mmCIF file of C-alpha atoms in Angstrom:
data_model
loop_
_atom_site.group_PDB
_atom_site.id
_atom_site.type_symbol
_atom_site.label_atom_id
_atom_site.label_comp_id
_atom_site.label_asym_id
_atom_site.label_seq_id
_atom_site.Cartn_x
_atom_site.Cartn_y
_atom_site.Cartn_z
ATOM 1 C CA UNK O 1 17.387 -32.600 -0.342
ATOM 2 C CA UNK O 2 14.235 -30.450 -0.313
ATOM 3 C CA UNK O 3 12.437 -30.139 3.036
ATOM 4 C CA UNK O 4 8.785 -30.911 3.696
ATOM 5 C CA UNK O 5 8.115 -27.165 3.738
ATOM 6 C CA UNK O 6 9.502 -26.875 0.215
ATOM 7 C CA UNK O 7 7.319 -29.736 -1.003
ATOM 8 C CA UNK O 8 4.268 -28.239 0.707
ATOM 9 C CA UNK O 9 4.947 -24.833 -0.824
ATOM 10 C CA UNK O 10 5.335 -26.298 -4.301
ATOM 11 C CA UNK O 11 2.161 -28.330 -3.885
ATOM 12 C CA UNK O 12 0.239 -25.280 -2.700
ATOM 13 C CA UNK O 13 1.555 -23.280 -5.643
ATOM 14 C CA UNK O 14 0.481 -25.950 -8.151
ATOM 15 C CA UNK O 15 -2.981 -26.177 -6.592
ATOM 16 C CA UNK O 16 -3.303 -22.399 -6.640
ATOM 17 C CA UNK O 17 -2.274 -22.264 -10.311
ATOM 18 C CA UNK O 18 -4.779 -24.991 -11.115
ATOM 19 C CA UNK O 19 -7.574 -23.117 -9.369
ATOM 20 C CA UNK O 20 -6.623 -19.942 -11.245
ATOM 21 C CA UNK O 21 -6.754 -21.759 -14.598
ATOM 22 C CA UNK O 22 -10.179 -23.206 -13.833
ATOM 23 C CA UNK O 23 -11.368 -19.787 -12.667
ATOM 24 C CA UNK O 24 -10.178 -18.117 -15.887
ATOM 25 C CA UNK O 25 -11.946 -20.797 -17.939
ATOM 26 C CA UNK O 26 -15.218 -20.401 -16.039
ATOM 27 C CA UNK O 27 -15.023 -16.588 -16.337
ATOM 28 C CA UNK O 28 -15.617 -16.940 -20.080
ATOM 29 C CA UNK O 29 -19.219 -17.887 -19.360
ATOM 30 C CA UNK O 30 -19.959 -15.189 -16.757
ATOM 31 C CA UNK O 31 -21.961 -12.023 -17.360
ATOM 32 C CA UNK O 32 -21.131 -9.978 -14.232
ATOM 33 C CA UNK O 33 -19.666 -6.544 -14.890
ATOM 34 C CA UNK O 34 -15.968 -5.875 -14.361
ATOM 35 C CA UNK O 35 -14.421 -2.936 -12.542
ATOM 36 C CA UNK O 36 -11.014 -1.290 -12.930
ATOM 37 C CA UNK O 37 -9.294 -0.081 -9.759
ATOM 38 C CA UNK O 38 -6.825 2.685 -10.755
ATOM 39 C CA UNK O 39 -4.797 3.068 -7.556
ATOM 40 C CA UNK O 40 -3.577 6.445 -6.320
ATOM 41 C CA UNK O 41 -0.002 6.603 -7.626
ATOM 42 C CA UNK O 42 2.873 9.075 -7.783
ATOM 43 C CA UNK O 43 5.303 10.746 -10.128
ATOM 44 C CA UNK O 44 7.146 13.900 -11.143
ATOM 45 C CA UNK O 45 6.451 16.689 -13.599
ATOM 46 C CA UNK O 46 8.110 14.602 -16.311
ATOM 47 C CA UNK O 47 7.263 10.975 -15.432
ATOM 48 C CA UNK O 48 4.410 9.237 -13.629
ATOM 49 C CA UNK O 49 3.815 5.712 -12.335
ATOM 50 C CA UNK O 50 0.420 4.098 -12.935
ATOM 51 C CA UNK O 51 -0.885 0.911 -11.351
ATOM 52 C CA UNK O 52 -4.295 -0.718 -11.158
ATOM 53 C CA UNK O 53 -6.256 -3.940 -11.153
ATOM 54 C CA UNK O 54 -9.193 -5.454 -13.023
ATOM 55 C CA UNK O 55 -11.707 -7.387 -10.905
ATOM 56 C CA UNK O 56 -15.267 -8.583 -11.019
ATOM 57 C CA UNK O 57 -17.460 -5.870 -9.518
ATOM 58 C CA UNK O 58 -18.315 -6.230 -5.817
ATOM 59 C CA UNK O 59 -21.164 -4.406 -4.073
ATOM 60 C CA UNK O 60 -19.350 -2.839 -1.111
ATOM 61 C CA UNK O 61 -20.950 0.075 0.686
ATOM 62 C CA UNK O 62 -19.375 2.695 2.931
ATOM 63 C CA UNK O 63 -18.677 1.557 6.492
ATOM 64 C CA UNK O 64 -20.821 2.525 9.458
ATOM 65 C CA UNK O 65 -20.078 2.373 13.179
ATOM 66 C CA UNK O 66 -23.376 0.522 13.570
ATOM 67 C CA UNK O 67 -22.444 -2.280 11.159
ATOM 68 C CA UNK O 68 -22.713 -5.680 12.802
ATOM 69 C CA UNK O 69 -19.783 -8.072 13.012
ATOM 70 C CA UNK O 70 -21.629 -10.323 10.574
ATOM 71 C CA UNK O 71 -21.974 -7.504 8.002
ATOM 72 C CA UNK O 72 -18.288 -6.648 8.411
ATOM 73 C CA UNK O 73 -17.402 -10.319 7.934
ATOM 74 C CA UNK O 74 -19.435 -10.506 4.727
ATOM 75 C CA UNK O 75 -17.694 -7.382 3.404
ATOM 76 C CA UNK O 76 -14.284 -8.842 4.262
ATOM 77 C CA UNK O 77 -15.225 -12.093 2.544
ATOM 78 C CA UNK O 78 -16.196 -10.189 -0.610
ATOM 79 C CA UNK O 79 -12.842 -8.412 -0.626
ATOM 80 C CA UNK O 80 -10.800 -11.593 -0.226
ATOM 81 C CA UNK O 81 -12.827 -13.669 -2.684
ATOM 82 C CA UNK O 82 -12.926 -11.085 -5.465
ATOM 83 C CA UNK O 83 -12.184 -12.593 -8.867
ATOM 84 C CA UNK O 84 -9.167 -11.020 -10.553
ATOM 85 C CA UNK O 85 -9.243 -10.878 -14.350
ATOM 86 C CA UNK O 86 -6.060 -12.068 -16.032
ATOM 87 C CA UNK O 87 -5.200 -11.009 -19.607
ATOM 88 C CA UNK O 88 -7.686 -8.136 -19.573
ATOM 89 C CA UNK O 89 -6.854 -5.302 -21.954
ATOM 90 C CA UNK O 90 -6.912 -1.695 -20.773
ATOM 91 C CA UNK O 91 -5.941 1.661 -22.245
ATOM 92 C CA UNK O 92 -4.326 4.221 -19.918
ATOM 93 C CA UNK O 93 -4.638 7.920 -20.798
ATOM 94 C CA UNK O 94 -2.756 10.740 -19.101
ATOM 95 C CA UNK O 95 -2.343 14.213 -20.591
ATOM 96 C CA UNK O 96 -3.192 12.763 -24.035
ATOM 97 C CA UNK O 97 -0.480 10.135 -23.689
ATOM 98 C CA UNK O 98 -1.953 6.643 -24.075
ATOM 99 C CA UNK O 99 -0.683 3.115 -23.638
ATOM 100 C CA UNK O 100 -2.435 -0.230 -23.944
ATOM 101 C CA UNK O 101 -1.649 -2.836 -21.293
ATOM 102 C CA UNK O 102 -2.562 -6.435 -20.478
ATOM 103 C CA UNK O 103 -3.161 -7.551 -16.895
ATOM 104 C CA UNK O 104 -1.048 -10.268 -15.303
ATOM 105 C CA UNK O 105 -2.274 -13.499 -13.680
ATOM 106 C CA UNK O 106 -3.544 -11.582 -10.631
ATOM 107 C CA UNK O 107 -5.320 -8.887 -12.652
ATOM 108 C CA UNK O 108 -2.688 -6.157 -12.108
ATOM 109 C CA UNK O 109 -1.342 -3.708 -14.663
ATOM 110 C CA UNK O 110 1.328 -1.039 -14.242
ATOM 111 C CA UNK O 111 3.421 1.277 -16.381
ATOM 112 C CA UNK O 112 5.344 4.531 -16.477
ATOM 113 C CA UNK O 113 4.123 7.380 -18.687
ATOM 114 C CA UNK O 114 6.023 10.448 -19.818
ATOM 115 C CA UNK O 115 3.774 13.450 -20.582
ATOM 116 C CA UNK O 116 4.460 15.214 -23.861
ATOM 117 C CA UNK O 117 5.201 18.395 -21.892
ATOM 118 C CA UNK O 118 6.206 19.131 -18.305
ATOM 119 C CA UNK O 119 3.282 19.276 -15.887
ATOM 120 C CA UNK O 120 2.458 22.680 -14.463
ATOM 121 C CA UNK O 121 2.196 22.604 -10.684
ATOM 122 C CA UNK O 122 1.366 26.302 -10.275
ATOM 123 C CA UNK O 123 -2.397 25.823 -10.651
ATOM 124 C CA UNK O 124 -2.688 22.552 -8.710
ATOM 125 C CA UNK O 125 -2.948 23.136 -4.960
ATOM 126 C CA UNK O 126 -3.666 19.480 -4.099
ATOM 127 C CA UNK O 127 -0.690 17.885 -5.883
ATOM 128 C CA UNK O 128 -3.132 15.550 -7.694
ATOM 129 C CA UNK O 129 -3.671 14.972 -11.415
ATOM 130 C CA UNK O 130 -6.299 12.791 -13.048
ATOM 131 C CA UNK O 131 -5.775 9.916 -15.446
ATOM 132 C CA UNK O 132 -8.227 7.479 -16.995
ATOM 133 C CA UNK O 133 -8.220 3.754 -17.648
ATOM 134 C CA UNK O 134 -10.513 2.330 -20.306
ATOM 135 C CA UNK O 135 -11.473 -1.326 -20.172
ATOM 136 C CA UNK O 136 -11.107 -2.726 -23.684
ATOM 137 C CA UNK O 137 -11.636 -6.452 -23.110
ATOM 138 C CA UNK O 138 -13.309 -8.538 -21.954
ATOM 139 C CA UNK O 139 -16.617 -6.682 -21.985
ATOM 140 C CA UNK O 140 -19.338 -8.553 -20.123
ATOM 141 C CA UNK O 141 -23.036 -8.511 -21.018
ATOM 142 C CA UNK O 142 -23.800 -6.509 -17.876
ATOM 143 C CA UNK O 143 -20.972 -4.039 -18.506
ATOM 144 C CA UNK O 144 -22.345 -0.492 -18.424
ATOM 145 C CA UNK O 145 -19.145 1.338 -17.502
ATOM 146 C CA UNK O 146 -15.823 1.023 -19.299
ATOM 147 C CA UNK O 147 -14.025 4.264 -18.323
ATOM 148 C CA UNK O 148 -12.547 4.627 -14.838
ATOM 149 C CA UNK O 149 -10.780 7.608 -13.249
ATOM 150 C CA UNK O 150 -7.617 7.555 -11.151
ATOM 151 C CA UNK O 151 -5.252 10.095 -9.637
ATOM 152 C CA UNK O 152 -1.500 10.555 -9.512
ATOM 153 C CA UNK O 153 0.316 12.611 -6.858
ATOM 154 C CA UNK O 154 2.993 15.016 -8.105
ATOM 155 C CA UNK O 155 4.618 16.863 -5.152
ATOM 156 C CA UNK O 156 5.152 20.619 -5.461
ATOM 157 C CA UNK O 157 8.394 21.953 -3.960
ATOM 158 C CA UNK O 158 8.508 19.519 -1.025
ATOM 159 C CA UNK O 159 11.066 19.851 1.758
ATOM 160 C CA UNK O 160 11.122 16.104 2.417
ATOM 161 C CA UNK O 161 9.005 12.992 1.918
ATOM 162 C CA UNK O 162 7.547 10.531 4.433
ATOM 163 C CA UNK O 163 7.342 6.765 3.991
ATOM 164 C CA UNK O 164 5.179 5.011 6.567
ATOM 165 C CA UNK O 165 4.141 1.475 7.366
ATOM 166 C CA UNK O 166 0.441 0.891 8.134
ATOM 167 C CA UNK O 167 -0.199 -2.042 10.494
ATOM 168 C CA UNK O 168 0.860 -1.264 14.076
ATOM 169 C CA UNK O 169 2.337 2.022 12.880
ATOM 170 C CA UNK O 170 -0.784 4.083 12.213
ATOM 171 C CA UNK O 171 -3.438 1.347 12.480
ATOM 172 C CA UNK O 172 -3.801 -0.812 15.605
ATOM 173 C CA UNK O 173 -3.518 -4.315 14.126
ATOM 174 C CA UNK O 174 -1.675 -6.732 16.451
ATOM 175 C CA UNK O 175 0.167 -7.916 13.343
ATOM 176 C CA UNK O 176 2.467 -10.168 15.377
ATOM 177 C CA UNK O 177 -0.525 -12.063 16.797
ATOM 178 C CA UNK O 178 -2.183 -13.774 13.865
ATOM 179 C CA UNK O 179 -5.535 -14.613 15.483
ATOM 180 C CA UNK O 180 -6.020 -11.148 16.952
ATOM 181 C CA UNK O 181 -5.126 -9.526 13.655
ATOM 182 C CA UNK O 182 -7.496 -11.833 11.767
ATOM 183 C CA UNK O 183 -10.366 -10.898 14.087
ATOM 184 C CA UNK O 184 -9.750 -7.205 13.494
ATOM 185 C CA UNK O 185 -9.560 -7.640 9.718
ATOM 186 C CA UNK O 186 -12.620 -9.895 9.451
ATOM 187 C CA UNK O 187 -14.998 -8.392 12.007
ATOM 188 C CA UNK O 188 -14.255 -4.657 11.915
ATOM 189 C CA UNK O 189 -14.483 -1.961 9.264
ATOM 190 C CA UNK O 190 -12.856 1.364 8.402
ATOM 191 C CA UNK O 191 -14.824 3.149 11.139
ATOM 192 C CA UNK O 192 -14.270 0.634 13.913
ATOM 193 C CA UNK O 193 -10.565 0.026 13.214
ATOM 194 C CA UNK O 194 -8.584 2.312 15.536
ATOM 195 C CA UNK O 195 -5.619 4.585 14.746
ATOM 196 C CA UNK O 196 -2.871 5.191 17.271
ATOM 197 C CA UNK O 197 -3.367 8.345 19.288
ATOM 198 C CA UNK O 198 -1.811 11.458 17.767
ATOM 199 C CA UNK O 199 -1.009 9.925 14.364
ATOM 200 C CA UNK O 200 -3.347 12.184 12.365
ATOM 201 C CA UNK O 201 -1.976 15.395 13.898
ATOM 202 C CA UNK O 202 1.658 14.268 13.541
ATOM 203 C CA UNK O 203 1.269 13.277 9.892
ATOM 204 C CA UNK O 204 -0.590 16.510 9.105
ATOM 205 C CA UNK O 205 2.289 18.509 10.609
ATOM 206 C CA UNK O 206 4.835 16.539 8.606
ATOM 207 C CA UNK O 207 2.766 16.802 5.435
ATOM 208 C CA UNK O 208 2.207 20.592 5.529
ATOM 209 C CA UNK O 209 0.151 20.182 2.329
ATOM 210 C CA UNK O 210 3.368 19.799 0.341
ATOM 211 C CA UNK O 211 5.528 16.974 1.748
ATOM 212 C CA UNK O 212 4.345 13.706 0.142
ATOM 213 C CA UNK O 213 3.293 10.712 2.209
ATOM 214 C CA UNK O 214 3.718 7.156 0.938
ATOM 215 C CA UNK O 215 2.268 4.132 2.731
ATOM 216 C CA UNK O 216 4.309 0.977 2.105
ATOM 217 C CA UNK O 217 2.680 -2.038 3.723
ATOM 218 C CA UNK O 218 2.526 -5.815 3.521
ATOM 219 C CA UNK O 219 -1.261 -5.672 3.812
ATOM 220 C CA UNK O 220 -2.998 -7.245 0.802
ATOM 221 C CA UNK O 221 -4.320 -5.205 -2.107
ATOM 222 C CA UNK O 222 -7.754 -6.618 -1.226
ATOM 223 C CA UNK O 223 -7.882 -4.106 1.653
ATOM 224 C CA UNK O 224 -7.070 -1.075 -0.508
ATOM 225 C CA UNK O 225 -10.525 0.529 -0.372
ATOM 226 C CA UNK O 226 -10.825 -0.083 3.381
ATOM 227 C CA UNK O 227 -7.449 1.542 4.091
ATOM 228 C CA UNK O 228 -8.232 4.575 1.916
ATOM 229 C CA UNK O 229 -11.526 4.975 3.777
ATOM 230 C CA UNK O 230 -9.697 4.573 7.115
ATOM 231 C CA UNK O 231 -7.261 7.383 6.246
ATOM 232 C CA UNK O 232 -10.060 9.707 5.158
ATOM 233 C CA UNK O 233 -12.264 9.016 8.203
ATOM 234 C CA UNK O 234 -9.387 9.670 10.619
ATOM 235 C CA UNK O 235 -8.058 12.787 8.840
ATOM 236 C CA UNK O 236 -4.715 11.134 8.133
ATOM 237 C CA UNK O 237 -3.210 12.687 4.975
ATOM 238 C CA UNK O 238 -3.856 10.572 1.913
ATOM 239 C CA UNK O 239 -0.971 9.233 -0.138
ATOM 240 C CA UNK O 240 -0.186 6.326 -2.435
ATOM 241 C CA UNK O 241 -0.793 2.961 -0.754
ATOM 242 C CA UNK O 242 1.741 0.408 -1.944
ATOM 243 C CA UNK O 243 0.409 -2.929 -0.774
ATOM 244 C CA UNK O 244 1.260 -6.554 -1.514
ATOM 245 C CA UNK O 245 -0.290 -9.371 -3.493
ATOM 246 C CA UNK O 246 -1.033 -12.242 -1.101
ATOM 247 C CA UNK O 247 -1.166 -14.937 -3.773
ATOM 248 C CA UNK O 248 0.769 -18.179 -3.247
ATOM 249 C CA UNK O 249 4.172 -18.154 -4.961
ATOM 250 C CA UNK O 250 6.495 -20.989 -5.895
ATOM 251 C CA UNK O 251 8.755 -20.195 -2.924
ATOM 252 C CA UNK O 252 6.321 -18.939 -0.287
ATOM 253 C CA UNK O 253 3.118 -20.644 0.868
ATOM 254 C CA UNK O 254 2.064 -17.832 3.218
ATOM 255 C CA UNK O 255 2.963 -14.123 2.892
ATOM 256 C CA UNK O 256 5.346 -14.122 5.849
ATOM 257 C CA UNK O 257 8.276 -12.276 4.250
ATOM 258 C CA UNK O 258 8.155 -8.496 4.099
ATOM 259 C CA UNK O 259 11.620 -7.293 3.130
ATOM 260 C CA UNK O 260 11.485 -7.958 -0.608
ATOM 261 C CA UNK O 261 8.208 -6.133 -1.213
ATOM 262 C CA UNK O 262 8.968 -3.193 1.075
ATOM 263 C CA UNK O 263 12.529 -2.675 -0.106
ATOM 264 C CA UNK O 264 11.444 -2.730 -3.739
ATOM 265 C CA UNK O 265 8.657 -0.215 -3.173
ATOM 266 C CA UNK O 266 10.818 2.115 -1.064
ATOM 267 C CA UNK O 267 13.728 2.053 -3.497
ATOM 268 C CA UNK O 268 11.412 2.899 -6.397
ATOM 269 C CA UNK O 269 10.120 5.920 -4.467
ATOM 270 C CA UNK O 270 13.629 7.113 -3.565
ATOM 271 C CA UNK O 271 14.799 6.663 -7.158
ATOM 272 C CA UNK O 272 11.807 8.629 -8.445
ATOM 273 C CA UNK O 273 12.752 11.613 -6.261
ATOM 274 C CA UNK O 274 16.571 11.387 -6.218
ATOM 275 C CA UNK O 275 17.128 14.804 -4.591
ATOM 276 C CA UNK O 276 14.477 14.519 -1.876
ATOM 277 C CA UNK O 277 15.337 13.454 1.700
ATOM 278 C CA UNK O 278 12.901 11.188 3.552
ATOM 279 C CA UNK O 279 11.636 10.307 7.020
ATOM 280 C CA UNK O 280 10.807 6.606 7.537
ATOM 281 C CA UNK O 281 8.169 5.532 10.077
ATOM 282 C CA UNK O 282 7.445 1.959 11.144
ATOM 283 C CA UNK O 283 7.108 -0.356 14.122
ATOM 284 C CA UNK O 284 9.120 -3.011 15.935
ATOM 285 C CA UNK O 285 6.618 -5.824 15.407
ATOM 286 C CA UNK O 286 8.095 -7.183 12.195
ATOM 287 C CA UNK O 287 11.034 -6.202 9.993
ATOM 288 C CA UNK O 288 10.756 -2.428 9.681
ATOM 289 C CA UNK O 289 13.941 -1.637 11.678
ATOM 290 C CA UNK O 290 16.026 -4.026 9.561
ATOM 291 C CA UNK O 291 14.447 -2.908 6.276
ATOM 292 C CA UNK O 292 14.878 0.789 7.038
ATOM 293 C CA UNK O 293 18.450 0.238 8.203
ATOM 294 C CA UNK O 294 19.205 -1.371 4.845
ATOM 295 C CA UNK O 295 17.631 1.596 3.063
ATOM 296 C CA UNK O 296 19.878 4.017 4.974
ATOM 297 C CA UNK O 297 22.941 2.024 3.949
ATOM 298 C CA UNK O 298 21.848 1.925 0.294
ATOM 299 C CA UNK O 299 20.983 5.650 0.236
ATOM 300 C CA UNK O 300 23.467 7.406 2.558
ATOM 301 C CA UNK O 301 22.557 10.980 3.347
ATOM 302 C CA UNK O 302 18.978 10.587 2.059
ATOM 303 C CA UNK O 303 17.199 9.528 5.252
ATOM 304 C CA UNK O 304 16.664 12.279 7.831
ATOM 305 C CA UNK O 305 15.414 9.959 10.569
ATOM 306 C CA UNK O 306 13.718 6.655 11.301
ATOM 307 C CA UNK O 307 10.921 6.433 13.879
ATOM 308 C CA UNK O 308 10.063 2.947 15.130
ATOM 309 C CA UNK O 309 6.991 2.523 17.311
ATOM 310 C CA UNK O 310 7.792 0.042 20.099
ATOM 311 C CA UNK O 311 5.005 -2.547 19.962
ATOM 312 C CA UNK O 312 7.251 -5.406 21.148
ATOM 313 C CA UNK O 313 7.126 -4.395 24.822
ATOM 314 C CA UNK O 314 10.901 -4.065 24.962
ATOM 315 C CA UNK O 315 11.662 -7.534 23.593
ATOM 316 C CA UNK O 316 13.602 -6.142 20.623
ATOM 317 C CA UNK O 317 15.191 -3.134 22.309
ATOM 318 C CA UNK O 318 18.763 -4.456 22.273
ATOM 319 C CA UNK O 319 18.647 -5.550 18.621
ATOM 320 C CA UNK O 320 17.088 -2.258 17.504
ATOM 321 C CA UNK O 321 19.632 -0.221 19.488
ATOM 322 C CA UNK O 322 22.382 -2.088 17.637
ATOM 323 C CA UNK O 323 20.747 -1.157 14.344
ATOM 324 C CA UNK O 324 20.529 2.442 15.559
ATOM 325 C CA UNK O 325 24.325 2.566 15.882
ATOM 326 C CA UNK O 326 24.682 1.351 12.286
ATOM 327 C CA UNK O 327 22.213 4.002 11.149
ATOM 328 C CA UNK O 328 24.249 6.739 12.837
ATOM 329 C CA UNK O 329 27.311 5.552 10.928
ATOM 330 C CA UNK O 330 25.275 5.966 7.712
ATOM 331 C CA UNK O 331 24.525 9.633 8.484
ATOM 332 C CA UNK O 332 21.049 9.234 9.927
ATOM 333 C CA UNK O 333 19.360 8.352 13.216
ATOM 334 C CA UNK O 334 16.911 5.690 14.380
ATOM 335 C CA UNK O 335 14.647 6.264 17.376
ATOM 336 C CA UNK O 336 12.663 3.545 19.140
ATOM 337 C CA UNK O 337 9.684 5.488 20.490
ATOM 338 C CA UNK O 338 6.891 4.445 22.889
ATOM 339 C CA UNK O 339 4.293 6.657 21.217
ATOM 340 C CA UNK O 340 3.680 9.303 18.570
ATOM 341 C CA UNK O 341 4.317 12.192 20.979
ATOM 342 C CA UNK O 342 8.028 11.336 21.352
ATOM 343 C CA UNK O 343 8.489 11.158 17.572
ATOM 344 C CA UNK O 344 6.711 14.491 17.131
ATOM 345 C CA UNK O 345 8.886 16.179 19.768
ATOM 346 C CA UNK O 346 12.019 14.930 18.017
ATOM 347 C CA UNK O 347 10.800 16.119 14.607
ATOM 348 C CA UNK O 348 10.013 19.519 16.099
ATOM 349 C CA UNK O 349 13.490 19.751 17.635
ATOM 350 C CA UNK O 350 14.976 19.159 14.179
ATOM 351 C CA UNK O 351 12.818 21.830 12.590
ATOM 352 C CA UNK O 352 10.866 19.404 10.390
ATOM 353 C CA UNK O 353 7.551 20.542 11.851
ATOM 354 C CA UNK O 354 6.548 23.947 13.145
ATOM 355 C CA UNK O 355 6.967 24.605 16.844
#
């Protein structure tokens, strides 16, 4: 017999679907311009991944340290109440290869493209290539722009890759304390959110302008622009941000599960670069140790090391040490570290960063 939680989840899902249907109907009579967000993605010289979203345009300006809590709250509200455009038609163009796509119920589109010829990396010192997304339909009365530019990262001769979590790994979030996290999300901005000490320098040393960084997080896509701005402001190397849709599903009322999204994103990255070893970086606040341990088991010999920032004040030490023994058996190592300095010293001892 189904529990009350199951009934509540199903009810929430039906209400959410109903609201979405009404929203799509009302959008037919709106004139506001639409915007296409082509996310920074990744690929190889022969195959690239493209992902983006179509939304109603929102007037969001760059963050300032002097912004009031009220202004930050209004910006956060705009991000979380943005209207996604389902069934929008777009045309993706990369290296003269085109494909027409239709957005899903949450306004997302994604595809893989294979260039007609191998990409040359000799003349590209930033590992980035441009692609365009043209909005084909719907075209609103106030629509003045239909062509949007995105970028795809294609690593050049990397030694290894880095996959990192965001909340409580590079960004101080208090993700295990819902009210504290909500206050930081709603009343701060990209300039007032704080990174952990030493993260920028450590990631720069790992990156070396050639080793790709991927940020796999359960943060919602609504925060994409804020997180990109946060990375740039704090001189943390930019890389694809693989976030999560926070919409209500038929089996989850709140986005409390992390494993499915993170495992799927990480496995796609590892499969895209089958000969590249990786370093995984996360924290002890949620499921990163368990997720990364599963990755090591699924890809033996591919993971150089796992660094887990201890934000649980020792409460999970025994469980994580048990996982560490399993990781050793799978030809890798897992370190529970108090701060970035310890992780950096270990990476230096292994020769992954310069001494």
